[in-house]
Short mmCIF file of C-alpha atoms and ligand atoms in Angstrom, two decimals:
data_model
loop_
_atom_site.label_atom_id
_atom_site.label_comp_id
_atom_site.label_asym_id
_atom_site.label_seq_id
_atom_site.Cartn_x
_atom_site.Cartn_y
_atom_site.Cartn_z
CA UNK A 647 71.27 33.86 -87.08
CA UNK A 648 70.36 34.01 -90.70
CA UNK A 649 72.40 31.37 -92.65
CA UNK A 650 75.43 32.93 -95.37
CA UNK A 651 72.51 31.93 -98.04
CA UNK A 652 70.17 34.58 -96.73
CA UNK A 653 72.51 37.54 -97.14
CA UNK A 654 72.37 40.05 -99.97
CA UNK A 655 75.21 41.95 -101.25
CA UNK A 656 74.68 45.24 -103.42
CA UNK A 657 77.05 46.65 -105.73
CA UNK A 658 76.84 50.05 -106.83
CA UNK A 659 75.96 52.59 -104.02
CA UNK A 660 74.64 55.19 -106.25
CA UNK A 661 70.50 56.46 -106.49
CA UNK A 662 69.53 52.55 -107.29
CA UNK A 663 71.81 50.58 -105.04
CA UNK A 664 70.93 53.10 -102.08
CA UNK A 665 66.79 52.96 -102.52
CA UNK A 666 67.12 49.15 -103.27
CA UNK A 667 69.05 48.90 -100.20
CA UNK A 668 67.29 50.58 -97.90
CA UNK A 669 63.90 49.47 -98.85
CA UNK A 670 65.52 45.71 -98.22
CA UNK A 671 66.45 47.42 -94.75
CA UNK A 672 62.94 48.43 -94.56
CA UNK A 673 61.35 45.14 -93.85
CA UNK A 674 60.65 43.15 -90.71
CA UNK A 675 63.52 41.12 -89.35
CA UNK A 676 65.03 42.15 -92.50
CA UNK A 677 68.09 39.71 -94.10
CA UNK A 678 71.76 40.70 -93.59
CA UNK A 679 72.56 43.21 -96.09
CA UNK A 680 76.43 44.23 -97.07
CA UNK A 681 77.31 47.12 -99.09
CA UNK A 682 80.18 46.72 -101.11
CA UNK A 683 82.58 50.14 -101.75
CA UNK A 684 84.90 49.52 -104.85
CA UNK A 685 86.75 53.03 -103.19
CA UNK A 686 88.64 53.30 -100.19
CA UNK A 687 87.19 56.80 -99.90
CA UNK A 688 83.78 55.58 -100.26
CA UNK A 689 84.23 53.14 -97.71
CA UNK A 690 85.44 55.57 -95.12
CA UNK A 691 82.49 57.73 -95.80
CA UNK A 692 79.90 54.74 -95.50
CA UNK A 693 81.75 54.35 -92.14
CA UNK A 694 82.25 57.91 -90.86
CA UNK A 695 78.29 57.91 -91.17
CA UNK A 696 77.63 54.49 -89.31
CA UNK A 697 76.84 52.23 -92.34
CA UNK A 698 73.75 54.35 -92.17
CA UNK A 699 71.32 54.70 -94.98
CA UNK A 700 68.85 57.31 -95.66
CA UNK A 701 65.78 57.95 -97.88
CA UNK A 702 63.27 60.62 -98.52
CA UNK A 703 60.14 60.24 -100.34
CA UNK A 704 60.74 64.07 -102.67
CA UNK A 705 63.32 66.49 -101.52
CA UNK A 706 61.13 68.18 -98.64
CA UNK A 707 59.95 64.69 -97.26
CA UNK A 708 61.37 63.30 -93.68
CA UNK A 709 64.62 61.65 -93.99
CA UNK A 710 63.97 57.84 -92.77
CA UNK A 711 67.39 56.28 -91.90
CA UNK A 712 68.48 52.54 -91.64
CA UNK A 713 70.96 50.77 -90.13
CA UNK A 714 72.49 47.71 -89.75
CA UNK A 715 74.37 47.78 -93.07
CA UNK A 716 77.49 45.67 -92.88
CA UNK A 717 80.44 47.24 -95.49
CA UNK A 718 83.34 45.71 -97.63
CA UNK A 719 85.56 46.80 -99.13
CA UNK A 720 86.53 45.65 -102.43
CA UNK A 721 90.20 45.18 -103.86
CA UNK A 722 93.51 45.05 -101.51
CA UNK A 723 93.03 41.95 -99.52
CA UNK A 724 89.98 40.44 -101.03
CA UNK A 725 87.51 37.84 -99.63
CA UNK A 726 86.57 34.69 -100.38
CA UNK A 727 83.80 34.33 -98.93
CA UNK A 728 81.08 33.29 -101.45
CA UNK A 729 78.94 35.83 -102.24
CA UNK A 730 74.97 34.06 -102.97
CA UNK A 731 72.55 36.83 -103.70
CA UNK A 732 73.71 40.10 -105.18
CA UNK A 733 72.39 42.95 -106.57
CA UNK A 734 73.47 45.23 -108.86
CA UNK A 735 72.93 48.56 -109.62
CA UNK A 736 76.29 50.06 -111.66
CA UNK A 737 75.21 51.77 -115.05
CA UNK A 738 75.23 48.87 -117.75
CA UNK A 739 78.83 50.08 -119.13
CA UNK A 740 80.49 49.50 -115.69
CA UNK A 741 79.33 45.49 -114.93
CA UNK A 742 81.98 43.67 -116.20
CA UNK A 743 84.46 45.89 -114.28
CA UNK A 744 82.48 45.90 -111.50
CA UNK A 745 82.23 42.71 -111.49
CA UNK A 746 85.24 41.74 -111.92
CA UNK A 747 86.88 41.72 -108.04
CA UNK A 748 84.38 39.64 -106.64
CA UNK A 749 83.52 36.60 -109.92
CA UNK A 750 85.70 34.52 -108.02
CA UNK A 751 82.78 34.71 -104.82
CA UNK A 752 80.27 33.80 -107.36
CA UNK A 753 79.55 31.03 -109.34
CA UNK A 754 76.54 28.30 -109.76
CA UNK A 755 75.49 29.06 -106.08
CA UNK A 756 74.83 32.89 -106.71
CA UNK A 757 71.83 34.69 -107.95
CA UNK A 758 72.51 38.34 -109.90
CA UNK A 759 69.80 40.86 -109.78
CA UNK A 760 70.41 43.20 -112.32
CA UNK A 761 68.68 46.60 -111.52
CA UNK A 762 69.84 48.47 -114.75
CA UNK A 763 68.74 50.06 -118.20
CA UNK A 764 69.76 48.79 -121.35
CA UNK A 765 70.37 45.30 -122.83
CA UNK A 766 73.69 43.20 -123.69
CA UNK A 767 75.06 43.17 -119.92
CA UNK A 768 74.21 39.65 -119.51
CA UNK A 769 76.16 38.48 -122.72
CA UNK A 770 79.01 40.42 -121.58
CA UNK A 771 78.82 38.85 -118.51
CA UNK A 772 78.82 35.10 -119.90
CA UNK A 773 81.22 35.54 -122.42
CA UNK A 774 83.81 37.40 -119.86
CA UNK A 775 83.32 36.79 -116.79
CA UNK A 776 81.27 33.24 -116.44
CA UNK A 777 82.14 31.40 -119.50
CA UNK A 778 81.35 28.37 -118.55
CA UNK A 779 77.22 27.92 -118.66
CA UNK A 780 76.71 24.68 -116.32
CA UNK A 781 78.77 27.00 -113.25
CA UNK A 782 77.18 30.86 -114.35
CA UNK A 783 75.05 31.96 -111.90
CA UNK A 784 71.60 32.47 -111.76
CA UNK A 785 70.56 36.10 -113.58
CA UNK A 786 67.52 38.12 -112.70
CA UNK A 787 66.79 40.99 -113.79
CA UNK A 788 65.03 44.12 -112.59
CA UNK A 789 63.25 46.65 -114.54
CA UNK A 790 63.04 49.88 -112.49
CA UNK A 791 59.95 52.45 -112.72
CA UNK A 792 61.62 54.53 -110.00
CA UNK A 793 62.79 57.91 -110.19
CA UNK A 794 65.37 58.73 -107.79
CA UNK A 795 68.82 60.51 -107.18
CA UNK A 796 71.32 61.53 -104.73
CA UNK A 797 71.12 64.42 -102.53
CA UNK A 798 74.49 63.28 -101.01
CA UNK A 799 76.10 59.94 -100.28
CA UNK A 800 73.96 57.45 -98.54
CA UNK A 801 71.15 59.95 -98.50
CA UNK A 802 69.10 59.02 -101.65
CA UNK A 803 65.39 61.12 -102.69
CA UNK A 804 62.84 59.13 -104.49
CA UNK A 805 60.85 61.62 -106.56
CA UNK A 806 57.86 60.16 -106.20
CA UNK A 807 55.14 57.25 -104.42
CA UNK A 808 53.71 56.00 -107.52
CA UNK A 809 57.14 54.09 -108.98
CA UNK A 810 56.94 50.52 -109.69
CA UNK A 811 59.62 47.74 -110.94
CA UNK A 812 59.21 44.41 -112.15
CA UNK A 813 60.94 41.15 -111.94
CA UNK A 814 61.69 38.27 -113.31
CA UNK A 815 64.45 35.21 -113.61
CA UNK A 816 66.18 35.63 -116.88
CA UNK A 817 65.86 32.42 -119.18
CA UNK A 818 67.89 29.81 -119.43
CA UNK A 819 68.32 26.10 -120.57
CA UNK A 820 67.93 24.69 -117.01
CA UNK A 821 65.23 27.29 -115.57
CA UNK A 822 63.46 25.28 -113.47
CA UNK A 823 66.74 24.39 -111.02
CA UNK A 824 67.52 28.07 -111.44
CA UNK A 825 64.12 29.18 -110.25
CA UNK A 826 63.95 27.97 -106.91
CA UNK A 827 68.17 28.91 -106.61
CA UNK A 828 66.56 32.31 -107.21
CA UNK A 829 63.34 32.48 -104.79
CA UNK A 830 65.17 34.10 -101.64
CA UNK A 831 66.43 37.12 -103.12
CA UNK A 832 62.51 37.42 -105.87
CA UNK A 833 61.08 36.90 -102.26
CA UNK A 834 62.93 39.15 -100.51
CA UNK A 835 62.50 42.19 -103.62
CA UNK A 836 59.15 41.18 -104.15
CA UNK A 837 58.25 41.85 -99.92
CA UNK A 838 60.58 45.31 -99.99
CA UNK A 839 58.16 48.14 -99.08
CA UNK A 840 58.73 51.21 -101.88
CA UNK A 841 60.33 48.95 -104.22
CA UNK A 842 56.64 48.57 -105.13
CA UNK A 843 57.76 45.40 -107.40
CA UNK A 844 55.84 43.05 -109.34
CA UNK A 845 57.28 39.55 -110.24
CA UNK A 846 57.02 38.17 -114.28
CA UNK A 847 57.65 35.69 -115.88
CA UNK A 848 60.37 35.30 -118.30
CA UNK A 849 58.39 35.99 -121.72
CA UNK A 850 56.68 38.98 -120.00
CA UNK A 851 59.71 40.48 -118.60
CA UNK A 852 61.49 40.81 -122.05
CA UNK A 853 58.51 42.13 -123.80
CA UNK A 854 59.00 44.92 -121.16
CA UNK A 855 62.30 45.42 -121.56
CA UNK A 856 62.01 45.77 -125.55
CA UNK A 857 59.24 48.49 -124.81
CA UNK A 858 61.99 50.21 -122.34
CA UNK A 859 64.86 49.21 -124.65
CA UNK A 860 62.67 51.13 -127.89
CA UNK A 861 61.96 54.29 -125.52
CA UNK A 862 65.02 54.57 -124.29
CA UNK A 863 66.65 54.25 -127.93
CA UNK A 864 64.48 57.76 -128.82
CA UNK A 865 64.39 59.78 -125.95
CA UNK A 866 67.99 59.21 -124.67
CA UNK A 867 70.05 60.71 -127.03
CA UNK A 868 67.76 62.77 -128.56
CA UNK A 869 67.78 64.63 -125.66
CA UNK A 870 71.41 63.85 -124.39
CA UNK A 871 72.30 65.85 -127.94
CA UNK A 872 70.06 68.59 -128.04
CA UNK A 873 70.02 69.26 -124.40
CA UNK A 874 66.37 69.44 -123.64
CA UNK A 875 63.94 67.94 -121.68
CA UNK A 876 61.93 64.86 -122.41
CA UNK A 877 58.57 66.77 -123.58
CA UNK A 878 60.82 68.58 -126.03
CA UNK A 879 61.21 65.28 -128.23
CA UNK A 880 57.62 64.70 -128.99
CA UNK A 881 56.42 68.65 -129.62
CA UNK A 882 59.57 69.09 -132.15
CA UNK A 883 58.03 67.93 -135.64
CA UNK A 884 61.75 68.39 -137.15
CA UNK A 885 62.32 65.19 -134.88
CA UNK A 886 59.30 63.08 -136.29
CA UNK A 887 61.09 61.46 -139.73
CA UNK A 888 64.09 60.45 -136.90
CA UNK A 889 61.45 58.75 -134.62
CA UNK A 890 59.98 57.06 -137.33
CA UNK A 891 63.47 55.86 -139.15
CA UNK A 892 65.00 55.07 -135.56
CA UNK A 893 61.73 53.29 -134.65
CA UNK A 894 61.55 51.43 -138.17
CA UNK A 895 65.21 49.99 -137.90
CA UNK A 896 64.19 48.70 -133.62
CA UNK A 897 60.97 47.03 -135.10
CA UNK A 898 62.89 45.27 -137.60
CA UNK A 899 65.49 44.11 -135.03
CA UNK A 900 62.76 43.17 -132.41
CA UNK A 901 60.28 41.28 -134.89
CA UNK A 902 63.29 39.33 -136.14
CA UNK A 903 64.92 38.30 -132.99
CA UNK A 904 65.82 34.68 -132.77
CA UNK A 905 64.77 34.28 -129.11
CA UNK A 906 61.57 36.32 -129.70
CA UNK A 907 60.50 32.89 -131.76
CA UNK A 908 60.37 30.32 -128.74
CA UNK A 909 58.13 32.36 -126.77
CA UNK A 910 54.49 33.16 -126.17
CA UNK A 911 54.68 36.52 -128.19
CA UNK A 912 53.07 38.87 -130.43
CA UNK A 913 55.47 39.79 -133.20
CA UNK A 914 53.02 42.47 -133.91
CA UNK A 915 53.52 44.30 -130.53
CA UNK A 916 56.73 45.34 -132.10
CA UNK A 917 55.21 46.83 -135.49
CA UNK A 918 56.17 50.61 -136.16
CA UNK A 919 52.99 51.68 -134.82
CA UNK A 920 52.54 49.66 -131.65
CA UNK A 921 56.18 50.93 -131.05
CA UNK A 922 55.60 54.53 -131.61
CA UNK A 923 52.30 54.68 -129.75
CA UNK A 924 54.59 53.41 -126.09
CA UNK A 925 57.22 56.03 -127.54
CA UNK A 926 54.62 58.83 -127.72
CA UNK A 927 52.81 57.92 -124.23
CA UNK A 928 56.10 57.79 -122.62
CA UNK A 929 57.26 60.93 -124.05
CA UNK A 930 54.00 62.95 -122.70
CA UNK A 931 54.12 60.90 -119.09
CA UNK A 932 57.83 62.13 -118.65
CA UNK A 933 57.70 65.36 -120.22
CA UNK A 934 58.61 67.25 -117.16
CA UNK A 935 61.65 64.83 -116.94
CA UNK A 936 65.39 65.04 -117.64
CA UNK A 937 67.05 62.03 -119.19
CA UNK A 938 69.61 59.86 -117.75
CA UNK A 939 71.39 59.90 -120.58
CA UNK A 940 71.30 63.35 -120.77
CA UNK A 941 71.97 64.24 -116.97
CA UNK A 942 75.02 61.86 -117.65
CA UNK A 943 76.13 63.75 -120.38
CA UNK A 944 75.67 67.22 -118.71
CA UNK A 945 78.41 66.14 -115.35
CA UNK A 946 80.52 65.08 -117.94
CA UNK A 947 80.23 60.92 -117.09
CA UNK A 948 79.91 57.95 -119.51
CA UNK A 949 76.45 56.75 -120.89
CA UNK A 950 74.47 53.93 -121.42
CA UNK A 951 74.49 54.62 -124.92
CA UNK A 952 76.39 51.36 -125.84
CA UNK A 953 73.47 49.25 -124.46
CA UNK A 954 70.82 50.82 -125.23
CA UNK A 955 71.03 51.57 -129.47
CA UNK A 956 74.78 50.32 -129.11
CA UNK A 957 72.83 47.13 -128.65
CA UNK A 958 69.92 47.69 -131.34
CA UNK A 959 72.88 47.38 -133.74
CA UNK A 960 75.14 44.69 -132.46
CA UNK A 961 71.81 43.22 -133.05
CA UNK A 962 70.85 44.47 -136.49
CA UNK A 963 74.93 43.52 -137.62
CA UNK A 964 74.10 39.72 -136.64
CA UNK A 965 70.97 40.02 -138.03
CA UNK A 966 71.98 42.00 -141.25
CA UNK A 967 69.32 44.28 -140.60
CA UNK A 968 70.44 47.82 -141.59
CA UNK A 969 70.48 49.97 -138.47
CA UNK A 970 71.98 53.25 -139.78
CA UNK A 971 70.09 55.73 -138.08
CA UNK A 972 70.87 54.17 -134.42
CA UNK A 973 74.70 53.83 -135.50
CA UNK A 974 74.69 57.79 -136.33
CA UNK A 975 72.75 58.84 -133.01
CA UNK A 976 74.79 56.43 -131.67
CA UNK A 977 78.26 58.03 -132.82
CA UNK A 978 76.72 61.58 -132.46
CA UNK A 979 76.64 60.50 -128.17
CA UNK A 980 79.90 58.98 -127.93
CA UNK A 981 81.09 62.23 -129.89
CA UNK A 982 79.61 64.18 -127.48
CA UNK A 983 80.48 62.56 -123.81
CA UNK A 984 84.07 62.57 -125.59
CA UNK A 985 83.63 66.29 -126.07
CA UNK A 986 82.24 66.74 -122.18
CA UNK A 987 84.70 65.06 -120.97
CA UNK A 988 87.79 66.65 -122.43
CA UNK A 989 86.08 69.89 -121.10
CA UNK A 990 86.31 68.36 -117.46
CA UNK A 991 89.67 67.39 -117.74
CA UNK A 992 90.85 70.60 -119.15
N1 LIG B 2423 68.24 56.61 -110.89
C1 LIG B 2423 67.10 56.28 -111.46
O1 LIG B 2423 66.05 56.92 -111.22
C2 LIG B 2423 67.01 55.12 -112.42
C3 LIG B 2423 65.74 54.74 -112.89
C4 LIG B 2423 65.64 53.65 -113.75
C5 LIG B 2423 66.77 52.94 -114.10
N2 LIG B 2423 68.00 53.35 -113.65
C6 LIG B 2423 69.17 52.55 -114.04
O2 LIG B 2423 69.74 51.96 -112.88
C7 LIG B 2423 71.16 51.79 -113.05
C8 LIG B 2423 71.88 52.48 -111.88
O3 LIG B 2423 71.58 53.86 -111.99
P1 LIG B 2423 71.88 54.92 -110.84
O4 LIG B 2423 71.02 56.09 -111.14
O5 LIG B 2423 71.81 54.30 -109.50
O6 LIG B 2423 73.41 55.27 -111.19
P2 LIG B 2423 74.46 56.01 -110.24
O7 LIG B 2423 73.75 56.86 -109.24
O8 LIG B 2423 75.47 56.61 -111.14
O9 LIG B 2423 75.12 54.79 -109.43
C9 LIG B 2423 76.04 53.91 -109.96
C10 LIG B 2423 77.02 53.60 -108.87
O10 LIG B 2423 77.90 52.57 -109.32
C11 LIG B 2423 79.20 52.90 -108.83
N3 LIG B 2423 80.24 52.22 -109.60
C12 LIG B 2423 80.84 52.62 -110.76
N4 LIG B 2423 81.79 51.72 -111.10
C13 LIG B 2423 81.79 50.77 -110.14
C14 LIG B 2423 82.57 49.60 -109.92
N5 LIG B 2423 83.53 49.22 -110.79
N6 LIG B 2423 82.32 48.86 -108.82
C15 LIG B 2423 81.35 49.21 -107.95
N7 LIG B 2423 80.60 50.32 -108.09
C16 LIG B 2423 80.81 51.08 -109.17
C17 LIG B 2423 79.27 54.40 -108.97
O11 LIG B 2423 80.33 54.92 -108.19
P3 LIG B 2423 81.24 56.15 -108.68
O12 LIG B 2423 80.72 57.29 -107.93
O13 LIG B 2423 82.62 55.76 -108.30
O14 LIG B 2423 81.08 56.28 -110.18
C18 LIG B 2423 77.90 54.80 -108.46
O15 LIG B 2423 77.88 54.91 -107.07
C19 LIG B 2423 71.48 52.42 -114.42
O16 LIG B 2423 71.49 51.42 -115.39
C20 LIG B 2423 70.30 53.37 -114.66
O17 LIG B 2423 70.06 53.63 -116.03
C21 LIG B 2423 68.16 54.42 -112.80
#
């Protein structure tokens, strides 16, 4: 009987809380694994179907189903039993709130995986939800490579076998306690077939996320407003002077980063240059692609767009950096998504 330490929870049962899930299901003599439904309609469903989970590797590929799942649901009568690894996979704008019904389960003995895009999350989540720094929990964070969606609840397709993610413990004063707090759940990820995940160290792991954080900035609503795929954003030369402004204000932000100075890195990586040559490869490896951001905007639901450049200027204001080109694209989405979702509700 696996002790309450070696369970995981996972919040969020969308495309990233189902793969995760399932690929932790996946293992030999996997851990105890309990999906939490913040609906009472999703919970019903979850247990219509058996606590079931299913995955296919591209839409025509067998479905491979596991089991086992145990399911909670979150709100009327709530729990209080403490909750020590959990993962979570809600878009960046819904954490707090997601969050939210359970903080009172977590606390110094808990370890966060954050599977999401965008920066800022974790700052939101110290200054509302764990104040206190000596009784936050431990964060990781997880950088997904992945491409996959729904086909229907609790059936999730990835599109492809050549994803990756990487993985590291997010920094803090008293990382070395934290790291081997964290080591269940990193071993656990780290062992998941599919998840195909690669563990890094702190340093490492934010250099990657700036590189996401500085594609995502361009290609997210660039294509969220226009409508178009991916590929679109590189061939348009109208677009090039908004790369290269957009791109201009990010390097300034990233080179000048307080918490950039303390570690092991290259402020060069972040020149214009360096940042528009990951741009540009991106652009042509995903050109097929249709954006999150974008996809979010066309069924009418909220984006990332407030961590992602939302956080490129929060940055830039502390900083005094100028960042008006974000704050426009920036406005132009939340314009937008306003505009799509009127349209639903009408
Ligand atoms: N999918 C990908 O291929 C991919 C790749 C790389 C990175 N990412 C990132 O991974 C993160 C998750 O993306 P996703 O594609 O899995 O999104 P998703 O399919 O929209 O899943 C998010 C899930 O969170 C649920 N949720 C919303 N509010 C909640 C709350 N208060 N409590 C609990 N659950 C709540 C949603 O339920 P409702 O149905 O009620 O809204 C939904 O099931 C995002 O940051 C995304 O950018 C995704």
């Amino acid at each position: 009987m696996p002790s309450p330490t070696q369970s995981i929870h996972i919040l969020g049962l969308g495309s990233i809380g189902t793969f995760v899930a399932h690929s932790i299901r996946s293992l030999p003599s996997p851990p105890p694994v309990t999906l939490l439904a913040h609906r009472p309609a999703l919970y019903q469903e979850f247990a219509s179907r058996g606590w079931k989970l299913g995955l296919r590797l591209t839409e025509d590929g067998p479905l491979q189903e596991r089991g086992d799942f145990n399911g909670e649901l979150l709100g009327k009568t709530p729990s209080t039993n403490p909750i020590h690894n959990l993962i979570v996979a809600v878009k960046a704008s819904a954490t707090v709130s997601a969050l939210e019904p359970i903080k009172h389960r977590l606390g110094r003995h808990s370890t966060i995986c954050l599977f999401q895009n965008g920066m800022g999350q974790i700052d939101d989540l110290n200054e509302r939800i764990f104040p206190d720094a000596s009784t936050r929990p431990t964060y990781m964070f997880g950088i997904m490579r992945h491409g996959v969606y729904l086909r229907s609840l609790a059936e999730a397709i990835l599109a492809g076998a050549n994803g990756s993610a990487s993985l590291g413990i997010v920094d803090s004063n008293d990382q070395e306690s934290r790291r081997s707090q964290a080591e269940f759940l990193m071993d656990v990820l780290l062992r998941a077939p599919s998840l195909n995940c690669e563990r890094l160290q702190w340093a490492d792991l934010f250099k990657v996320q700036l590189f996401k954080l500085a594609v995502n900035c361009v290609l997210n609503p660039l294509t969220a407003i226009l409508d178009v795929r991916n590929g679109c954003i590189g061939e348009n030369s109208n677009l090039w002077p908004l790369h290269d402004r957009l791109l201009q204000e990010i390097s300034t932000v990233f080179q000048n980063l307080p918490e950039l100075q303390s570690l092991p890195i290259d402020r060069n990586l972040f020149s214009v240059p360096s940042l528009k040559s990951v741009v540009s490869d991106m652009v042509e490896k995903t050109a097929q692609n249709s954006s999150s951001m974008r996809e979010d905007m066309r069924k009418g639901r909220a984006t990332e767009i407030e961590y992602i450049n939302g956080w490129i200027l929060r940055r830039g204001k502390e900083l005094g950096i100028n960042c008006d080109t974000n704050a426009c694209l920036t406005q132009l989405v939340l314009a937008k998504s306003q505009i799509g979702m009127n349209d639903g509700a009408r």
